Short mmCIF file of C-alpha atoms and ligand atoms in Angstrom, two decimals:
data_model
loop_
_atom_site.label_atom_id
_atom_site.label_comp_id
_atom_site.label_asym_id
_atom_site.label_seq_id
_atom_site.Cartn_x
_atom_site.Cartn_y
_atom_site.Cartn_z
CA UNK A 1 1.90 -9.14 -39.67
CA UNK A 2 5.49 -9.79 -38.54
CA UNK A 3 5.84 -6.16 -37.50
CA UNK A 4 2.66 -6.30 -35.47
CA UNK A 5 3.90 -9.44 -33.73
CA UNK A 6 7.23 -7.80 -33.03
CA UNK A 7 5.48 -4.78 -31.55
CA UNK A 8 3.31 -7.05 -29.46
CA UNK A 9 6.32 -8.94 -28.12
CA UNK A 10 8.17 -5.69 -27.40
CA UNK A 11 5.23 -4.35 -25.41
CA UNK A 12 5.03 -7.57 -23.41
CA UNK A 13 8.76 -7.47 -22.63
CA UNK A 14 8.57 -3.80 -21.62
CA UNK A 15 5.57 -4.41 -19.39
CA UNK A 16 7.44 -7.15 -17.57
CA UNK A 17 10.71 -5.27 -17.33
CA UNK A 18 9.28 -1.94 -16.16
CA UNK A 19 6.23 -2.62 -14.04
CA UNK A 20 4.30 0.46 -13.00
CA UNK A 21 5.21 3.92 -14.07
CA UNK A 22 8.36 5.24 -12.48
CA UNK A 23 7.51 7.55 -9.62
CA UNK A 24 7.64 11.28 -10.12
CA UNK A 25 10.48 12.66 -8.03
CA UNK A 26 8.89 16.02 -7.44
CA UNK A 27 5.24 16.63 -6.67
CA UNK A 28 5.29 20.32 -7.51
CA UNK A 29 5.58 21.45 -3.90
CA UNK A 30 9.34 21.13 -3.93
CA UNK A 31 9.23 17.87 -2.01
CA UNK A 32 11.40 14.96 -3.03
CA UNK A 33 9.93 11.52 -2.61
CA UNK A 34 12.37 8.68 -2.98
CA UNK A 35 11.11 5.35 -4.28
CA UNK A 36 11.66 2.48 -1.83
CA UNK A 37 12.05 -1.24 -2.38
CA UNK A 38 8.75 -2.89 -1.54
CA UNK A 39 8.03 -6.60 -1.40
CA UNK A 40 4.66 -5.85 -3.00
CA UNK A 41 6.08 -4.13 -6.09
CA UNK A 42 4.34 -5.19 -9.30
CA UNK A 43 4.00 -7.42 -11.24
CA UNK A 44 4.70 -10.47 -9.03
CA UNK A 45 5.12 -8.89 -5.60
CA UNK A 46 3.37 -9.97 -2.45
CA UNK A 47 3.00 -8.57 1.04
CA UNK A 48 5.53 -9.66 3.59
CA UNK A 49 3.30 -11.09 6.36
CA UNK A 50 5.82 -10.41 9.14
CA UNK A 51 6.19 -6.83 7.92
CA UNK A 52 2.41 -6.30 7.92
CA UNK A 53 2.21 -7.72 11.44
CA UNK A 54 4.93 -5.33 12.62
CA UNK A 55 3.22 -2.50 10.74
CA UNK A 56 -0.03 -3.17 12.55
CA UNK A 57 1.84 -3.05 15.83
CA UNK A 58 3.29 0.36 14.96
CA UNK A 59 -0.13 1.63 13.91
CA UNK A 60 -1.75 0.26 17.06
CA UNK A 61 0.85 1.53 19.53
CA UNK A 62 1.56 4.90 17.94
CA UNK A 63 -0.71 6.11 15.15
CA UNK A 64 -4.01 4.81 16.59
CA UNK A 65 -3.67 7.34 19.42
CA UNK A 66 -4.67 10.02 16.91
CA UNK A 67 -5.78 8.31 13.67
CA UNK A 68 -8.66 5.94 13.00
CA UNK A 69 -8.88 3.27 10.28
CA UNK A 70 -12.63 3.08 10.06
CA UNK A 71 -12.84 0.82 7.00
CA UNK A 72 -11.01 -2.05 8.68
CA UNK A 73 -12.36 -4.68 11.03
CA UNK A 74 -10.17 -6.72 13.36
CA UNK A 75 -11.13 -9.88 11.47
CA UNK A 76 -9.46 -8.46 8.32
CA UNK A 77 -6.14 -8.94 10.14
CA UNK A 78 -6.57 -12.72 9.82
CA UNK A 79 -7.73 -12.86 6.21
CA UNK A 80 -5.64 -14.21 3.30
CA UNK A 81 -3.51 -11.61 1.53
CA UNK A 82 -3.01 -9.57 4.73
CA UNK A 83 -0.99 -9.87 7.94
CA UNK A 84 -2.70 -13.25 8.48
CA UNK A 85 -2.64 -13.21 12.24
CA UNK A 86 -3.97 -16.49 13.68
CA UNK A 87 -7.60 -16.63 14.79
CA UNK A 88 -6.56 -16.55 18.45
CA UNK A 89 -4.27 -13.57 17.82
CA UNK A 90 -7.06 -11.66 16.04
CA UNK A 91 -9.37 -12.25 19.00
CA UNK A 92 -6.70 -11.12 21.42
CA UNK A 93 -5.92 -7.99 19.36
CA UNK A 94 -9.62 -7.11 19.09
CA UNK A 95 -10.20 -7.61 22.80
CA UNK A 96 -7.47 -5.09 23.64
CA UNK A 97 -9.70 -2.30 22.28
CA UNK A 98 -12.49 -0.82 24.39
CA UNK A 99 -15.48 -0.42 22.08
CA UNK A 100 -18.44 1.81 22.84
CA UNK A 101 -21.62 -0.21 22.37
CA UNK A 102 -25.25 0.22 23.22
CA UNK A 103 -27.64 1.51 24.16
CA UNK A 104 -28.34 -1.07 26.87
CA UNK A 105 -31.76 -1.75 28.47
CA UNK A 106 -31.42 1.47 30.43
CA UNK A 107 -30.69 3.46 27.27
CA UNK A 108 -27.06 3.95 28.21
CA UNK A 109 -23.99 3.42 26.03
CA UNK A 110 -21.41 1.10 27.55
CA UNK A 111 -17.84 -0.05 26.98
CA UNK A 112 -16.92 -3.62 26.17
CA UNK A 113 -13.83 -5.43 24.86
CA UNK A 114 -13.66 -5.57 21.06
CA UNK A 115 -14.62 -8.58 18.94
CA UNK A 116 -13.11 -9.63 15.57
CA UNK A 117 -16.25 -8.34 13.81
CA UNK A 118 -15.80 -4.81 15.22
CA UNK A 119 -14.38 -2.01 13.14
CA UNK A 120 -11.02 -0.63 14.33
CA UNK A 121 -11.62 1.59 17.29
CA UNK A 122 -11.39 5.30 16.48
CA UNK A 123 -9.42 7.38 18.97
CA UNK A 124 -11.99 10.21 19.03
CA UNK A 125 -15.79 10.09 19.02
CA UNK A 126 -16.03 12.74 16.25
CA UNK A 127 -14.00 15.15 14.12
CA UNK A 128 -14.57 18.07 16.47
CA UNK A 129 -13.09 16.16 19.43
CA UNK A 130 -10.28 15.08 17.17
CA UNK A 131 -9.45 18.65 16.15
CA UNK A 132 -9.78 19.93 19.71
CA UNK A 133 -7.17 17.43 20.85
CA UNK A 134 -4.79 18.21 18.00
CA UNK A 135 -4.53 21.96 18.09
CA UNK A 136 -7.20 22.45 15.43
CA UNK A 137 -5.72 20.01 12.89
CA UNK A 138 -7.61 16.87 11.94
CA UNK A 139 -5.63 13.63 11.88
CA UNK A 140 -7.17 12.01 8.78
CA UNK A 141 -8.48 8.45 8.74
CA UNK A 142 -5.70 6.17 7.47
CA UNK A 143 -7.84 3.38 5.91
CA UNK A 144 -7.12 4.38 2.31
CA UNK A 145 -4.36 6.93 2.88
CA UNK A 146 -1.84 4.88 0.86
CA UNK A 147 -4.04 5.32 -2.22
CA UNK A 148 -5.13 8.87 -1.46
CA UNK A 149 -1.71 10.48 -1.71
CA UNK A 150 0.48 10.69 -4.76
CA UNK A 151 3.50 8.44 -4.23
CA UNK A 152 1.50 6.05 -2.01
CA UNK A 153 3.72 4.09 0.37
CA UNK A 154 6.83 5.94 -0.83
CA UNK A 155 5.23 9.21 0.27
CA UNK A 156 4.15 7.74 3.61
CA UNK A 157 7.67 6.48 4.24
CA UNK A 158 9.15 9.84 3.27
CA UNK A 159 6.65 11.60 5.58
CA UNK A 160 7.49 9.37 8.56
CA UNK A 161 11.23 9.83 8.05
CA UNK A 162 11.04 13.46 6.88
CA UNK A 163 11.21 15.25 10.25
CA UNK A 164 14.36 17.18 10.98
CA UNK A 165 16.00 20.47 11.81
CA UNK A 166 14.18 23.55 10.52
CA UNK A 167 16.31 25.27 7.87
CA UNK A 168 17.44 28.76 8.90
CA UNK A 169 15.57 30.54 6.11
CA UNK A 170 12.24 28.88 6.99
CA UNK A 171 9.69 30.64 9.21
CA UNK A 172 7.57 28.11 11.04
CA UNK A 173 3.98 28.75 12.13
CA UNK A 174 3.41 28.08 15.82
CA UNK A 175 2.49 24.48 16.57
CA UNK A 176 3.73 23.23 13.21
CA UNK A 177 6.57 20.80 12.59
CA UNK A 178 9.14 20.83 9.83
CA UNK A 179 8.88 17.88 7.43
CA UNK A 180 10.70 17.53 4.12
CA UNK A 181 8.03 15.34 2.47
CA UNK A 182 4.89 17.25 3.46
CA UNK A 183 3.74 19.81 0.87
CA UNK A 184 4.78 23.22 2.22
CA UNK A 185 7.10 21.51 4.74
CA UNK A 186 4.91 22.43 7.74
CA UNK A 187 2.75 19.72 9.27
CA UNK A 188 0.59 19.78 12.39
CA UNK A 189 1.49 16.17 13.23
CA UNK A 190 4.41 15.98 15.64
CA UNK A 191 7.09 13.39 14.77
CA UNK A 192 5.28 10.21 15.84
CA UNK A 193 8.24 7.84 15.69
CA UNK A 194 11.37 7.52 17.75
CA UNK A 195 13.83 4.69 18.05
CA UNK A 196 12.62 1.86 20.31
CA UNK A 197 9.10 3.26 20.76
CA UNK A 198 7.55 -0.05 19.65
CA UNK A 199 8.99 -3.39 20.69
CA UNK A 200 9.75 -5.80 17.84
CA UNK A 201 9.95 -9.46 18.79
CA UNK A 202 11.11 -10.95 15.48
CA UNK A 203 14.65 -9.60 15.56
CA UNK A 204 13.94 -6.61 13.27
CA UNK A 205 15.86 -3.52 14.43
CA UNK A 206 13.50 -1.08 16.17
CA UNK A 207 14.62 1.93 14.13
CA UNK A 208 12.55 4.84 12.78
CA UNK A 209 13.23 3.66 9.23
CA UNK A 210 11.97 0.15 9.93
CA UNK A 211 8.89 1.45 11.75
CA UNK A 212 8.19 3.80 8.86
CA UNK A 213 8.60 1.07 6.27
CA UNK A 214 6.46 -1.44 8.15
CA UNK A 215 3.62 0.95 8.92
CA UNK A 216 3.62 2.22 5.31
CA UNK A 217 3.39 -1.37 4.02
CA UNK A 218 0.56 -1.96 6.48
CA UNK A 219 -1.32 1.10 5.21
CA UNK A 220 -0.78 -0.10 1.63
CA UNK A 221 -2.39 -3.44 2.45
CA UNK A 222 -5.24 -1.65 4.26
CA UNK A 223 -5.90 0.49 1.20
CA UNK A 224 -5.55 -2.36 -1.26
CA UNK A 225 -6.24 -5.70 0.43
CA UNK A 226 -6.79 -7.45 -2.92
CA UNK A 227 -3.42 -6.40 -4.34
CA UNK A 228 -1.93 -9.91 -4.46
CA UNK A 229 -5.02 -11.31 -6.16
CA UNK A 230 -4.88 -8.53 -8.73
CA UNK A 231 -1.22 -9.28 -9.52
CA UNK A 232 -2.02 -12.98 -9.92
CA UNK A 233 -4.74 -12.23 -12.46
CA UNK A 234 -2.40 -9.80 -14.23
CA UNK A 235 0.37 -12.42 -14.42
CA UNK A 236 -2.05 -14.98 -15.88
CA UNK A 237 -3.17 -12.50 -18.51
CA UNK A 238 0.46 -11.76 -19.43
CA UNK A 239 1.23 -15.47 -19.80
CA UNK A 240 -1.89 -15.91 -21.90
CA UNK A 241 -0.90 -13.01 -24.15
CA UNK A 242 2.62 -14.34 -24.64
CA UNK A 243 1.38 -17.87 -25.44
CA UNK A 244 -1.23 -16.34 -27.76
CA UNK A 245 1.44 -14.30 -29.54
CA UNK A 246 3.56 -17.43 -30.09
CA UNK A 247 0.56 -19.35 -31.48
CA UNK A 248 -0.27 -16.46 -33.80
CA UNK A 249 3.32 -16.32 -34.97
CA UNK A 250 3.49 -20.05 -35.69
CA UNK A 251 0.11 -20.11 -37.44
CA UNK A 252 1.25 -17.16 -39.52
CA UNK A 253 4.24 -19.19 -40.73
CA UNK A 254 2.06 -22.27 -41.35
CA UNK A 255 -0.57 -20.39 -43.37
CA UNK A 256 1.88 -18.53 -45.55
CA UNK A 257 4.14 -21.56 -46.12
CA UNK A 258 1.32 -23.15 -48.17
CA UNK A 259 0.96 -20.02 -50.28
CA UNK A 260 4.72 -19.88 -50.79
CA UNK A 261 4.73 -23.55 -51.81
CA UNK A 262 1.96 -22.92 -54.35
CA UNK A 263 3.86 -19.92 -55.66
CA UNK A 264 6.97 -22.01 -56.02
CA UNK A 265 5.07 -24.82 -57.80
CA UNK A 266 3.45 -22.34 -60.23
CA UNK A 267 6.81 -20.83 -61.07
CA UNK A 268 8.47 -24.19 -61.77
CA UNK A 269 5.55 -25.32 -64.02
CA UNK A 270 5.96 -22.34 -66.39
C1 HEC B 301 -0.35 13.13 18.23
C2 HEC B 301 -1.26 12.73 17.22
C3 HEC B 301 -0.75 11.98 16.03
C4 HEC B 301 -0.07 10.77 15.97
C5 HEC B 301 0.40 9.92 17.16
C6 HEC B 301 0.09 10.45 14.59
N1 HEC B 301 -0.46 11.42 13.80
FE1 HEC B 301 -0.54 11.46 11.79
N2 HEC B 301 -1.45 13.27 11.82
C7 HEC B 301 -1.80 13.96 12.96
C8 HEC B 301 -2.36 15.23 12.57
C9 HEC B 301 -2.88 16.30 13.54
C10 HEC B 301 -2.36 15.27 11.16
C11 HEC B 301 -2.82 16.40 10.25
C12 HEC B 301 -1.59 17.18 9.83
C13 HEC B 301 -1.86 18.40 9.02
O1 HEC B 301 -2.87 18.45 8.31
O2 HEC B 301 -1.01 19.32 9.06
C14 HEC B 301 -1.79 14.02 10.72
C15 HEC B 301 -1.60 13.67 9.39
C16 HEC B 301 -1.14 12.45 8.98
C17 HEC B 301 -1.08 12.03 7.58
C18 HEC B 301 -1.55 12.81 6.39
C19 HEC B 301 -0.47 13.61 5.76
C20 HEC B 301 -0.97 14.28 4.50
O3 HEC B 301 -0.35 14.10 3.44
O4 HEC B 301 -2.01 14.96 4.57
C21 HEC B 301 -0.57 10.76 7.57
C22 HEC B 301 -0.30 9.88 6.36
C23 HEC B 301 -0.30 10.40 8.94
N3 HEC B 301 -0.66 11.44 9.76
C24 HEC B 301 0.22 9.18 9.30
C25 HEC B 301 0.52 8.84 10.62
C26 HEC B 301 1.15 7.59 10.99
C27 HEC B 301 1.51 6.48 10.03
C28 HEC B 301 1.30 7.63 12.33
C29 HEC B 301 1.93 6.57 13.19
C30 HEC B 301 3.29 6.22 12.91
C31 HEC B 301 0.76 8.90 12.81
N4 HEC B 301 0.30 9.61 11.73
C32 HEC B 301 0.71 9.30 14.13
C33 HEC B 301 -1.64 13.54 14.26
C34 HEC B 301 -0.99 12.38 14.64
#
């Protein structure tokens, strides 16, 4: 019984000390993905609201020119656990998008400013138009990208900051761009970020690294909006298990102490 309790306690301590499996450094394509410090790291992490707000800005100004995020609505930007923009801000952000609606009484589609209930506007009407505008490559939807790729936000960060000089021994296909994080090191997406391309108003330095970090955090929230809730439930379960282990340990002592006492009494009688 003692040994089982010890094992139990050891597992609990390990789970708290080393949350989440340590990231694989190599994904088999010869790409190195470095783990970053994230505010939302398990088990007690949470999203940094200001970071998510900046991340949305980067997505909106830069990435949304080519990528959609079809699973998100503008109203999600104001919900708990996310960037938590104010109601007025959400309305303003939604209204900046021109949404195709219709058909009207004449059977025609028309454009109108977005509403909080609208899904994020997609840059292209369909995949074919999307490919045609991107030299044949399809910019994938980014709604759940942070969960779809091994390494999650670490990979996204590495991808955004992985552009650089083509090594001499590398032969590039026409129209492709060298990227250290992308499997095969050749990606159709041109480097989307450059210093100062998005204006930050909260004093954060407008560097490529900060843009990359913020937009990766934003994509993580988009892919897992209930992350904070999940951690809270996990933490409660851990506390319950620890308290339960202590109770079991104490009751173990209490139960056996009576037996030991009886033993002792029997021995002294004889
Ligand atoms: C000029 C258009 C364009 C812009 C702007 C752009 N992308 Fe892309 N992106 C693409 C294309 C095209 C691909 C497909 C690349 C391929 O398959 O080689 C892609 C692929 C991706 C992928 C998938 C990589 C993978 O592992 O398959 C991610 C993630 C991504 N983009 C994120 C972003 C983010 C974040 C931004 C904004 C900072 C952004 N993109 C801006 C065109 C763009």
